[in-house]
């Protein structure tokens, strides 16, 4: 079986910055409260003329360039999203067309904020089996179009963005070492998009309890499956939803603060895009290097969760 890992990465972050102060003008909230409760200071919103597929394409082009391959070498596309442009065609179909990569398989994967983990594991199996050689995996969400901006409990949390990786065969010692996926349909009513208003609805207390348990258990599980110990982990990159949830997981893994990736203060919760955006951010700041053991862990609506332990490098 092939060793499978990330050989290229790229992100798209919208230009429009929305700070916490902007919510103070019409919601009963404050920058101090939002920062203390969530860790978020600002987020980015895409303009009306930018759709989820547009952000996905921008990120994909950067990832392909970073991988130093020809775009024609991409032989499958998987997009993790819950904010598609249309019911169909899928965002992946649109990305395929805009990149002029016709006739290769493309599909969307919906697991809410855990979507990128699900898509990454799906792609991993195709490459490991030798079915496809270079799979483009994209996490992209335009959360601003499904947020109720009059709902204080959710309006402050979300942002827009996209990030993509190219998953391919890598050298011995590198790549994905272990993974875990899970879901609990009984908890779906705690976090969902209302079918009438098309807005996010969330039971914050229940989601918090679920998240702290899922993120701790799945992180520790993949480390053990990889034959590693917590002290071997160089970076924990969780879904960027709430600093208290993220820090809880860090403490349970006995990791120092500098081994926790924290990008939500800049971008908020970008759903399926948050984990790959964070990987790209840490790479650009030289906080991940070849040979580092990293843990990616997500949780979200469904309720879903998942984690991946990998050794970074080609």
PDB file of C-alpha atoms in Angstrom:
ATOM      1  CA  UNK A   1       0.000   0.000   0.000  1.00  0.00           C
ATOM      2  CA  UNK A   2       1.189   3.505  -0.819  1.00  0.00           C
ATOM      3  CA  UNK A   3       2.099   6.117   1.769  1.00  0.00           C
ATOM      4  CA  UNK A   4      -0.412   8.924   1.222  1.00  0.00           C
ATOM      5  CA  UNK A   5       0.022  12.539   2.226  1.00  0.00           C
ATOM      6  CA  UNK A   6      -0.341  16.193   1.284  1.00  0.00           C
ATOM      7  CA  UNK A   7       1.974  17.393  -1.497  1.00  0.00           C
ATOM      8  CA  UNK A   8       0.406  20.820  -2.097  1.00  0.00           C
ATOM      9  CA  UNK A   9      -1.824  23.301  -0.278  1.00  0.00           C
ATOM     10  CA  UNK A  10      -3.459  26.673  -0.944  1.00  0.00           C
ATOM     11  CA  UNK A  11      -6.149  28.891   0.558  1.00  0.00           C
ATOM     12  CA  UNK A  12      -8.513  31.706  -0.314  1.00  0.00           C
ATOM     13  CA  UNK A  13      -9.450  34.258   2.336  1.00  0.00           C
ATOM     14  CA  UNK A  14     -12.031  36.935   1.377  1.00  0.00           C
ATOM     15  CA  UNK A  15     -10.912  40.547   1.647  1.00  0.00           C
ATOM     16  CA  UNK A  16     -13.791  41.966   3.702  1.00  0.00           C
ATOM     17  CA  UNK A  17     -12.944  41.965   7.412  1.00  0.00           C
ATOM     18  CA  UNK A  18     -15.856  42.014   9.878  1.00  0.00           C
ATOM     19  CA  UNK A  19     -14.756  42.806  13.434  1.00  0.00           C
ATOM     20  CA  UNK A  20     -16.636  42.091  16.645  1.00  0.00           C
ATOM     21  CA  UNK A  21     -17.309  45.810  17.004  1.00  0.00           C
ATOM     22  CA  UNK A  22     -19.613  45.724  13.990  1.00  0.00           C
ATOM     23  CA  UNK A  23     -22.038  43.423  15.812  1.00  0.00           C
ATOM     24  CA  UNK A  24     -22.273  45.807  18.770  1.00  0.00           C
ATOM     25  CA  UNK A  25     -24.287  48.284  16.710  1.00  0.00           C
ATOM     26  CA  UNK A  26     -27.345  46.014  16.442  1.00  0.00           C
ATOM     27  CA  UNK A  27     -26.895  43.004  18.735  1.00  0.00           C
ATOM     28  CA  UNK A  28     -26.752  42.788  22.513  1.00  0.00           C
ATOM     29  CA  UNK A  29     -23.086  41.826  22.545  1.00  0.00           C
ATOM     30  CA  UNK A  30     -19.586  43.261  22.761  1.00  0.00           C
ATOM     31  CA  UNK A  31     -16.087  42.616  21.524  1.00  0.00           C
ATOM     32  CA  UNK A  32     -15.067  41.679  25.071  1.00  0.00           C
ATOM     33  CA  UNK A  33     -17.877  39.120  25.428  1.00  0.00           C
ATOM     34  CA  UNK A  34     -17.301  37.529  22.004  1.00  0.00           C
ATOM     35  CA  UNK A  35     -13.562  37.302  22.555  1.00  0.00           C
ATOM     36  CA  UNK A  36     -13.907  35.801  26.021  1.00  0.00           C
ATOM     37  CA  UNK A  37     -16.589  33.273  25.076  1.00  0.00           C
ATOM     38  CA  UNK A  38     -15.267  32.181  21.659  1.00  0.00           C
ATOM     39  CA  UNK A  39     -11.764  33.517  21.031  1.00  0.00           C
ATOM     40  CA  UNK A  40     -12.932  35.193  17.808  1.00  0.00           C
ATOM     41  CA  UNK A  41     -11.840  38.777  17.073  1.00  0.00           C
ATOM     42  CA  UNK A  42     -12.840  39.051  13.405  1.00  0.00           C
ATOM     43  CA  UNK A  43     -13.974  37.042  10.431  1.00  0.00           C
ATOM     44  CA  UNK A  44     -14.037  37.433   6.623  1.00  0.00           C
ATOM     45  CA  UNK A  45     -17.107  37.610   4.413  1.00  0.00           C
ATOM     46  CA  UNK A  46     -17.155  37.001   0.677  1.00  0.00           C
ATOM     47  CA  UNK A  47     -19.002  39.482  -1.533  1.00  0.00           C
ATOM     48  CA  UNK A  48     -22.325  38.771  -3.220  1.00  0.00           C
ATOM     49  CA  UNK A  49     -20.445  38.113  -6.468  1.00  0.00           C
ATOM     50  CA  UNK A  50     -18.296  35.352  -4.931  1.00  0.00           C
ATOM     51  CA  UNK A  51     -19.795  31.899  -4.516  1.00  0.00           C
ATOM     52  CA  UNK A  52     -18.489  28.833  -2.723  1.00  0.00           C
ATOM     53  CA  UNK A  53     -17.220  27.408  -6.017  1.00  0.00           C
ATOM     54  CA  UNK A  54     -15.269  30.604  -6.748  1.00  0.00           C
ATOM     55  CA  UNK A  55     -13.451  30.382  -3.419  1.00  0.00           C
ATOM     56  CA  UNK A  56     -12.814  26.682  -4.030  1.00  0.00           C
ATOM     57  CA  UNK A  57     -11.275  27.366  -7.445  1.00  0.00           C
ATOM     58  CA  UNK A  58      -8.982  30.087  -6.087  1.00  0.00           C
ATOM     59  CA  UNK A  59      -7.738  27.722  -3.366  1.00  0.00           C
ATOM     60  CA  UNK A  60      -7.407  24.802  -5.790  1.00  0.00           C
ATOM     61  CA  UNK A  61      -5.196  26.731  -8.194  1.00  0.00           C
ATOM     62  CA  UNK A  62      -2.843  27.654  -5.355  1.00  0.00           C
ATOM     63  CA  UNK A  63      -2.689  24.064  -4.115  1.00  0.00           C
ATOM     64  CA  UNK A  64      -1.897  22.693  -7.569  1.00  0.00           C
ATOM     65  CA  UNK A  65       0.819  25.304  -8.041  1.00  0.00           C
ATOM     66  CA  UNK A  66       2.232  24.530  -4.597  1.00  0.00           C
ATOM     67  CA  UNK A  67       2.300  20.813  -5.470  1.00  0.00           C
ATOM     68  CA  UNK A  68       4.342  21.653  -8.591  1.00  0.00           C
ATOM     69  CA  UNK A  69       2.238  19.461 -10.821  1.00  0.00           C
ATOM     70  CA  UNK A  70       0.276  20.160 -13.968  1.00  0.00           C
ATOM     71  CA  UNK A  71      -3.435  20.592 -13.319  1.00  0.00           C
ATOM     72  CA  UNK A  72      -4.044  17.802 -15.849  1.00  0.00           C
ATOM     73  CA  UNK A  73      -2.409  15.438 -13.374  1.00  0.00           C
ATOM     74  CA  UNK A  74      -5.407  15.849 -11.040  1.00  0.00           C
ATOM     75  CA  UNK A  75      -7.590  12.784 -11.537  1.00  0.00           C
ATOM     76  CA  UNK A  76     -10.307  13.294  -8.901  1.00  0.00           C
ATOM     77  CA  UNK A  77     -11.928  16.214  -7.058  1.00  0.00           C
ATOM     78  CA  UNK A  78     -13.671  16.063  -3.681  1.00  0.00           C
ATOM     79  CA  UNK A  79     -15.207  19.205  -2.172  1.00  0.00           C
ATOM     80  CA  UNK A  80     -16.321  19.325   1.446  1.00  0.00           C
ATOM     81  CA  UNK A  81     -19.077  21.913   1.837  1.00  0.00           C
ATOM     82  CA  UNK A  82     -22.529  22.541   3.273  1.00  0.00           C
ATOM     83  CA  UNK A  83     -23.050  25.792   1.362  1.00  0.00           C
ATOM     84  CA  UNK A  84     -23.097  24.732  -2.303  1.00  0.00           C
ATOM     85  CA  UNK A  85     -23.901  27.178  -5.072  1.00  0.00           C
ATOM     86  CA  UNK A  86     -26.884  25.034  -6.083  1.00  0.00           C
ATOM     87  CA  UNK A  87     -28.582  21.826  -4.971  1.00  0.00           C
ATOM     88  CA  UNK A  88     -26.908  20.468  -8.100  1.00  0.00           C
ATOM     89  CA  UNK A  89     -24.594  20.510  -9.947  1.00  0.00           C
ATOM     90  CA  UNK A  90     -22.168  19.964  -7.098  1.00  0.00           C
ATOM     91  CA  UNK A  91     -19.468  22.461  -6.211  1.00  0.00           C
ATOM     92  CA  UNK A  92     -16.948  19.821  -7.323  1.00  0.00           C
ATOM     93  CA  UNK A  93     -18.608  19.688 -10.763  1.00  0.00           C
ATOM     94  CA  UNK A  94     -18.319  23.454 -11.055  1.00  0.00           C
ATOM     95  CA  UNK A  95     -14.681  23.408  -9.928  1.00  0.00           C
ATOM     96  CA  UNK A  96     -14.004  20.696 -12.494  1.00  0.00           C
ATOM     97  CA  UNK A  97     -15.481  22.853 -15.252  1.00  0.00           C
ATOM     98  CA  UNK A  98     -13.726  26.058 -14.185  1.00  0.00           C
ATOM     99  CA  UNK A  99     -10.376  24.263 -14.049  1.00  0.00           C
ATOM    100  CA  UNK A 100     -11.099  22.635 -17.424  1.00  0.00           C
ATOM    101  CA  UNK A 101     -10.637  19.147 -15.958  1.00  0.00           C
ATOM    102  CA  UNK A 102     -13.545  17.448 -17.677  1.00  0.00           C
ATOM    103  CA  UNK A 103     -14.336  13.751 -17.387  1.00  0.00           C
ATOM    104  CA  UNK A 104     -12.567  13.102 -14.093  1.00  0.00           C
ATOM    105  CA  UNK A 105     -14.753  12.051 -11.138  1.00  0.00           C
ATOM    106  CA  UNK A 106     -15.897  14.860  -8.871  1.00  0.00           C
ATOM    107  CA  UNK A 107     -18.174  14.890  -5.862  1.00  0.00           C
ATOM    108  CA  UNK A 108     -19.249  16.942  -2.861  1.00  0.00           C
ATOM    109  CA  UNK A 109     -19.007  15.513   0.637  1.00  0.00           C
ATOM    110  CA  UNK A 110     -21.348  16.846   3.315  1.00  0.00           C
ATOM    111  CA  UNK A 111     -20.359  16.363   6.953  1.00  0.00           C
ATOM    112  CA  UNK A 112     -20.677  20.013   8.057  1.00  0.00           C
ATOM    113  CA  UNK A 113     -17.607  21.249   9.917  1.00  0.00           C
ATOM    114  CA  UNK A 114     -16.079  17.745   9.869  1.00  0.00           C
ATOM    115  CA  UNK A 115     -16.349  17.721   6.084  1.00  0.00           C
ATOM    116  CA  UNK A 116     -12.668  18.201   5.321  1.00  0.00           C
ATOM    117  CA  UNK A 117     -11.692  15.262   7.535  1.00  0.00           C
ATOM    118  CA  UNK A 118     -14.274  13.029   5.834  1.00  0.00           C
ATOM    119  CA  UNK A 119     -13.102  14.164   2.381  1.00  0.00           C
ATOM    120  CA  UNK A 120      -9.437  13.674   3.276  1.00  0.00           C
ATOM    121  CA  UNK A 121     -10.047  10.114   4.485  1.00  0.00           C
ATOM    122  CA  UNK A 122     -12.123   9.328   1.383  1.00  0.00           C
ATOM    123  CA  UNK A 123      -9.346  10.602  -0.883  1.00  0.00           C
ATOM    124  CA  UNK A 124      -6.750   8.713   1.143  1.00  0.00           C
ATOM    125  CA  UNK A 125      -8.368   5.376   0.324  1.00  0.00           C
ATOM    126  CA  UNK A 126      -8.516   6.099  -3.406  1.00  0.00           C
ATOM    127  CA  UNK A 127      -4.819   7.013  -3.527  1.00  0.00           C
ATOM    128  CA  UNK A 128      -3.705   4.210  -1.204  1.00  0.00           C
ATOM    129  CA  UNK A 129      -5.483   1.653  -3.387  1.00  0.00           C
ATOM    130  CA  UNK A 130      -3.892   3.067  -6.528  1.00  0.00           C
ATOM    131  CA  UNK A 131      -7.266   3.957  -8.048  1.00  0.00           C
ATOM    132  CA  UNK A 132      -6.325   7.626  -8.439  1.00  0.00           C
ATOM    133  CA  UNK A 133      -2.935   9.303  -8.219  1.00  0.00           C
ATOM    134  CA  UNK A 134      -3.585  12.962  -7.368  1.00  0.00           C
ATOM    135  CA  UNK A 135      -6.836  13.834  -5.610  1.00  0.00           C
ATOM    136  CA  UNK A 136      -7.764  17.480  -5.105  1.00  0.00           C
ATOM    137  CA  UNK A 137      -9.466  17.812  -1.716  1.00  0.00           C
ATOM    138  CA  UNK A 138     -11.147  21.151  -0.977  1.00  0.00           C
ATOM    139  CA  UNK A 139     -12.896  22.528   2.091  1.00  0.00           C
ATOM    140  CA  UNK A 140     -15.029  25.542   1.148  1.00  0.00           C
ATOM    141  CA  UNK A 141     -17.945  27.274   2.816  1.00  0.00           C
ATOM    142  CA  UNK A 142     -19.739  30.593   2.466  1.00  0.00           C
ATOM    143  CA  UNK A 143     -21.306  30.576   5.902  1.00  0.00           C
ATOM    144  CA  UNK A 144     -22.455  34.193   5.641  1.00  0.00           C
ATOM    145  CA  UNK A 145     -25.302  33.121   3.357  1.00  0.00           C
ATOM    146  CA  UNK A 146     -26.877  30.779   5.938  1.00  0.00           C
ATOM    147  CA  UNK A 147     -26.301  32.835   9.092  1.00  0.00           C
ATOM    148  CA  UNK A 148     -29.189  34.674  10.773  1.00  0.00           C
ATOM    149  CA  UNK A 149     -27.549  38.001  11.584  1.00  0.00           C
ATOM    150  CA  UNK A 150     -30.221  38.743  14.164  1.00  0.00           C
ATOM    151  CA  UNK A 151     -29.353  35.620  16.160  1.00  0.00           C
ATOM    152  CA  UNK A 152     -26.621  36.569  18.622  1.00  0.00           C
ATOM    153  CA  UNK A 153     -25.765  32.958  19.388  1.00  0.00           C
ATOM    154  CA  UNK A 154     -24.693  32.145  15.817  1.00  0.00           C
ATOM    155  CA  UNK A 155     -24.176  35.425  13.919  1.00  0.00           C
ATOM    156  CA  UNK A 156     -20.879  36.145  15.654  1.00  0.00           C
ATOM    157  CA  UNK A 157     -19.334  32.742  15.025  1.00  0.00           C
ATOM    158  CA  UNK A 158     -18.983  32.182  11.319  1.00  0.00           C
ATOM    159  CA  UNK A 159     -16.850  33.344   8.416  1.00  0.00           C
ATOM    160  CA  UNK A 160     -16.215  32.467   4.779  1.00  0.00           C
ATOM    161  CA  UNK A 161     -13.189  30.848   3.176  1.00  0.00           C
ATOM    162  CA  UNK A 162     -11.700  27.928   1.280  1.00  0.00           C
ATOM    163  CA  UNK A 163      -8.584  25.804   1.337  1.00  0.00           C
ATOM    164  CA  UNK A 164      -7.399  22.925  -0.825  1.00  0.00           C
ATOM    165  CA  UNK A 165      -4.796  20.177  -0.692  1.00  0.00           C
ATOM    166  CA  UNK A 166      -3.430  17.768  -3.265  1.00  0.00           C
ATOM    167  CA  UNK A 167      -3.299  14.274  -1.821  1.00  0.00           C
ATOM    168  CA  UNK A 168      -0.784  11.919  -3.441  1.00  0.00           C
ATOM    169  CA  UNK A 169       1.741   9.195  -2.729  1.00  0.00           C
ATOM    170  CA  UNK A 170       4.597  10.372  -0.493  1.00  0.00           C
ATOM    171  CA  UNK A 171       7.904   8.923   0.672  1.00  0.00           C
ATOM    172  CA  UNK A 172       8.289   6.322   3.396  1.00  0.00           C
ATOM    173  CA  UNK A 173       7.759   7.745   6.858  1.00  0.00           C
ATOM    174  CA  UNK A 174       5.473  10.559   5.725  1.00  0.00           C
ATOM    175  CA  UNK A 175       1.737  10.885   5.233  1.00  0.00           C
ATOM    176  CA  UNK A 176      -1.444   9.785   6.982  1.00  0.00           C
ATOM    177  CA  UNK A 177      -0.804   7.295   9.800  1.00  0.00           C
ATOM    178  CA  UNK A 178      -4.278   6.828  11.254  1.00  0.00           C
ATOM    179  CA  UNK A 179      -7.810   8.209  11.209  1.00  0.00           C
ATOM    180  CA  UNK A 180     -11.180   7.981  12.914  1.00  0.00           C
ATOM    181  CA  UNK A 181     -14.646   8.964  11.701  1.00  0.00           C
ATOM    182  CA  UNK A 182     -17.941   8.978  13.559  1.00  0.00           C
ATOM    183  CA  UNK A 183     -21.466  10.312  13.643  1.00  0.00           C
ATOM    184  CA  UNK A 184     -24.472  10.451  15.930  1.00  0.00           C
ATOM    185  CA  UNK A 185     -27.698  11.148  14.081  1.00  0.00           C
ATOM    186  CA  UNK A 186     -29.596  11.409  17.353  1.00  0.00           C
ATOM    187  CA  UNK A 187     -27.812  14.703  17.984  1.00  0.00           C
ATOM    188  CA  UNK A 188     -28.657  16.250  14.639  1.00  0.00           C
ATOM    189  CA  UNK A 189     -31.364  18.464  16.107  1.00  0.00           C
ATOM    190  CA  UNK A 190     -28.718  20.273  18.171  1.00  0.00           C
ATOM    191  CA  UNK A 191     -27.114  21.844  15.086  1.00  0.00           C
ATOM    192  CA  UNK A 192     -28.865  22.134  11.746  1.00  0.00           C
ATOM    193  CA  UNK A 193     -30.049  24.463   8.983  1.00  0.00           C
ATOM    194  CA  UNK A 194     -33.745  25.255   9.272  1.00  0.00           C
ATOM    195  CA  UNK A 195     -35.636  24.045   6.190  1.00  0.00           C
ATOM    196  CA  UNK A 196     -37.898  27.107   6.138  1.00  0.00           C
ATOM    197  CA  UNK A 197     -35.555  29.986   6.997  1.00  0.00           C
ATOM    198  CA  UNK A 198     -32.385  28.339   5.629  1.00  0.00           C
ATOM    199  CA  UNK A 199     -30.545  29.689   8.685  1.00  0.00           C
ATOM    200  CA  UNK A 200     -28.286  27.874  11.139  1.00  0.00           C
ATOM    201  CA  UNK A 201     -29.970  26.778  14.371  1.00  0.00           C
ATOM    202  CA  UNK A 202     -27.860  25.623  17.286  1.00  0.00           C
ATOM    203  CA  UNK A 203     -28.288  24.408  20.837  1.00  0.00           C
ATOM    204  CA  UNK A 204     -25.019  25.830  22.075  1.00  0.00           C
ATOM    205  CA  UNK A 205     -24.939  23.961  25.374  1.00  0.00           C
ATOM    206  CA  UNK A 206     -25.494  20.547  23.794  1.00  0.00           C
ATOM    207  CA  UNK A 207     -23.023  21.178  20.973  1.00  0.00           C
ATOM    208  CA  UNK A 208     -20.384  22.292  23.474  1.00  0.00           C
ATOM    209  CA  UNK A 209     -20.789  19.119  25.541  1.00  0.00           C
ATOM    210  CA  UNK A 210     -20.627  16.958  22.430  1.00  0.00           C
ATOM    211  CA  UNK A 211     -17.616  18.788  21.012  1.00  0.00           C
ATOM    212  CA  UNK A 212     -15.391  18.624  24.082  1.00  0.00           C
ATOM    213  CA  UNK A 213     -15.982  14.871  24.319  1.00  0.00           C
ATOM    214  CA  UNK A 214     -15.566  14.141  20.602  1.00  0.00           C
ATOM    215  CA  UNK A 215     -12.481  16.255  20.088  1.00  0.00           C
ATOM    216  CA  UNK A 216     -10.695  14.761  23.098  1.00  0.00           C
ATOM    217  CA  UNK A 217     -11.553  11.126  22.429  1.00  0.00           C
ATOM    218  CA  UNK A 218     -10.889  11.149  18.685  1.00  0.00           C
ATOM    219  CA  UNK A 219      -7.589  13.043  19.035  1.00  0.00           C
ATOM    220  CA  UNK A 220      -6.260  10.599  21.615  1.00  0.00           C
ATOM    221  CA  UNK A 221      -7.559   7.653  19.570  1.00  0.00           C
ATOM    222  CA  UNK A 222      -5.714   8.506  16.346  1.00  0.00           C
ATOM    223  CA  UNK A 223      -2.492   9.179  18.222  1.00  0.00           C
ATOM    224  CA  UNK A 224      -2.702   5.714  19.777  1.00  0.00           C
ATOM    225  CA  UNK A 225      -3.615   4.077  16.454  1.00  0.00           C
ATOM    226  CA  UNK A 226      -0.544   5.705  14.876  1.00  0.00           C
ATOM    227  CA  UNK A 227       1.677   4.108  17.514  1.00  0.00           C
ATOM    228  CA  UNK A 228       2.543   7.490  18.997  1.00  0.00           C
ATOM    229  CA  UNK A 229       2.151   9.229  22.341  1.00  0.00           C
ATOM    230  CA  UNK A 230       0.801  12.707  23.046  1.00  0.00           C
ATOM    231  CA  UNK A 231       4.308  14.020  23.647  1.00  0.00           C
ATOM    232  CA  UNK A 232       5.217  12.994  20.072  1.00  0.00           C
ATOM    233  CA  UNK A 233       2.661  15.419  18.600  1.00  0.00           C
ATOM    234  CA  UNK A 234       4.156  18.639  17.248  1.00  0.00           C
ATOM    235  CA  UNK A 235       0.898  20.417  16.355  1.00  0.00           C
ATOM    236  CA  UNK A 236      -2.786  19.958  17.162  1.00  0.00           C
ATOM    237  CA  UNK A 237      -4.974  21.527  14.467  1.00  0.00           C
ATOM    238  CA  UNK A 238      -8.616  21.363  15.564  1.00  0.00           C
ATOM    239  CA  UNK A 239     -11.711  22.694  13.855  1.00  0.00           C
ATOM    240  CA  UNK A 240     -11.736  26.407  14.682  1.00  0.00           C
ATOM    241  CA  UNK A 241     -15.071  26.821  16.459  1.00  0.00           C
ATOM    242  CA  UNK A 242     -14.431  27.874  20.042  1.00  0.00           C
ATOM    243  CA  UNK A 243     -11.182  28.507  21.899  1.00  0.00           C
ATOM    244  CA  UNK A 244     -12.471  26.854  25.076  1.00  0.00           C
ATOM    245  CA  UNK A 245     -13.210  23.595  23.242  1.00  0.00           C
ATOM    246  CA  UNK A 246      -9.848  23.710  21.485  1.00  0.00           C
ATOM    247  CA  UNK A 247      -7.911  24.437  24.645  1.00  0.00           C
ATOM    248  CA  UNK A 248      -9.703  21.654  26.488  1.00  0.00           C
ATOM    249  CA  UNK A 249      -8.459  19.172  23.882  1.00  0.00           C
ATOM    250  CA  UNK A 250      -4.940  20.574  24.119  1.00  0.00           C
ATOM    251  CA  UNK A 251      -4.885  20.121  27.869  1.00  0.00           C
ATOM    252  CA  UNK A 252      -6.240  16.573  27.675  1.00  0.00           C
ATOM    253  CA  UNK A 253      -3.381  15.739  25.312  1.00  0.00           C
ATOM    254  CA  UNK A 254      -0.893  17.399  27.691  1.00  0.00           C
ATOM    255  CA  UNK A 255       0.342  19.705  24.948  1.00  0.00           C
ATOM    256  CA  UNK A 256       1.822  23.172  25.574  1.00  0.00           C
ATOM    257  CA  UNK A 257      -0.053  26.193  24.206  1.00  0.00           C
ATOM    258  CA  UNK A 258       2.417  26.715  21.377  1.00  0.00           C
ATOM    259  CA  UNK A 259       1.415  23.333  19.892  1.00  0.00           C
ATOM    260  CA  UNK A 260      -2.212  24.402  19.398  1.00  0.00           C
ATOM    261  CA  UNK A 261      -3.146  26.040  16.095  1.00  0.00           C
ATOM    262  CA  UNK A 262      -5.394  29.066  16.674  1.00  0.00           C
ATOM    263  CA  UNK A 263      -6.664  30.878  13.602  1.00  0.00           C
ATOM    264  CA  UNK A 264     -10.286  31.480  14.638  1.00  0.00           C
ATOM    265  CA  UNK A 265      -9.378  34.893  16.062  1.00  0.00           C
ATOM    266  CA  UNK A 266      -8.726  36.030  12.473  1.00  0.00           C
ATOM    267  CA  UNK A 267     -11.228  34.001  10.459  1.00  0.00           C
ATOM    268  CA  UNK A 268     -13.956  32.751  12.818  1.00  0.00           C
ATOM    269  CA  UNK A 269     -15.569  29.386  12.129  1.00  0.00           C
ATOM    270  CA  UNK A 270     -15.196  28.694   8.399  1.00  0.00           C
ATOM    271  CA  UNK A 271     -16.764  25.221   8.717  1.00  0.00           C
ATOM    272  CA  UNK A 272     -15.206  22.688   6.320  1.00  0.00           C
ATOM    273  CA  UNK A 273     -12.466  25.169   5.384  1.00  0.00           C
ATOM    274  CA  UNK A 274     -11.185  25.823   8.896  1.00  0.00           C
ATOM    275  CA  UNK A 275      -8.756  22.905   9.307  1.00  0.00           C
ATOM    276  CA  UNK A 276      -6.945  23.239   5.945  1.00  0.00           C
ATOM    277  CA  UNK A 277      -6.864  27.037   6.322  1.00  0.00           C
ATOM    278  CA  UNK A 278      -5.146  26.491   9.669  1.00  0.00           C
ATOM    279  CA  UNK A 279      -2.628  24.050   8.171  1.00  0.00           C
ATOM    280  CA  UNK A 280      -1.768  26.584   5.468  1.00  0.00           C
ATOM    281  CA  UNK A 281      -1.490  29.372   8.044  1.00  0.00           C
ATOM    282  CA  UNK A 282       0.884  27.385  10.249  1.00  0.00           C
ATOM    283  CA  UNK A 283       3.017  26.401   7.258  1.00  0.00           C
ATOM    284  CA  UNK A 284       3.294  30.019   6.130  1.00  0.00           C
ATOM    285  CA  UNK A 285       4.448  30.939   9.630  1.00  0.00           C
ATOM    286  CA  UNK A 286       6.969  28.072   9.619  1.00  0.00           C
ATOM    287  CA  UNK A 287       5.353  26.345  12.606  1.00  0.00           C
ATOM    288  CA  UNK A 288       5.070  23.037  10.738  1.00  0.00           C
ATOM    289  CA  UNK A 289       8.158  21.416   9.225  1.00  0.00           C
ATOM    290  CA  UNK A 290       8.947  18.140   7.482  1.00  0.00           C
ATOM    291  CA  UNK A 291       8.763  15.207   9.865  1.00  0.00           C
ATOM    292  CA  UNK A 292       6.347  16.865  12.284  1.00  0.00           C
ATOM    293  CA  UNK A 293       3.542  14.706  13.644  1.00  0.00           C
ATOM    294  CA  UNK A 294       0.261  16.617  13.450  1.00  0.00           C
ATOM    295  CA  UNK A 295      -3.289  15.814  14.511  1.00  0.00           C
ATOM    296  CA  UNK A 296      -6.282  17.201  12.617  1.00  0.00           C
ATOM    297  CA  UNK A 297      -9.612  16.927  14.425  1.00  0.00           C
ATOM    298  CA  UNK A 298     -13.081  18.166  13.547  1.00  0.00           C
ATOM    299  CA  UNK A 299     -16.653  18.094  14.803  1.00  0.00           C
ATOM    300  CA  UNK A 300     -19.874  19.495  13.453  1.00  0.00           C
ATOM    301  CA  UNK A 301     -23.518  19.178  12.513  1.00  0.00           C
ATOM    302  CA  UNK A 302     -24.879  15.700  12.003  1.00  0.00           C
ATOM    303  CA  UNK A 303     -23.549  15.303  14.623  1.00  0.00           C
ATOM    304  CA  UNK A 304     -20.230  14.270  13.093  1.00  0.00           C
ATOM    305  CA  UNK A 305     -16.637  14.022  14.178  1.00  0.00           C
ATOM    306  CA  UNK A 306     -13.320  12.815  12.830  1.00  0.00           C
ATOM    307  CA  UNK A 307      -9.574  12.978  13.270  1.00  0.00           C
ATOM    308  CA  UNK A 308      -6.402  12.243  11.310  1.00  0.00           C
ATOM    309  CA  UNK A 309      -2.853  11.753  12.541  1.00  0.00           C
ATOM    310  CA  UNK A 310      -0.182  12.358   9.920  1.00  0.00           C
ATOM    311  CA  UNK A 311       3.528  12.983   9.529  1.00  0.00           C
ATOM    312  CA  UNK A 312       4.094  16.075   7.444  1.00  0.00           C
ATOM    313  CA  UNK A 313       6.281  15.846   4.367  1.00  0.00           C
ATOM    314  CA  UNK A 314       6.555  14.517   0.830  1.00  0.00           C
TER     315      UNK A 314
END
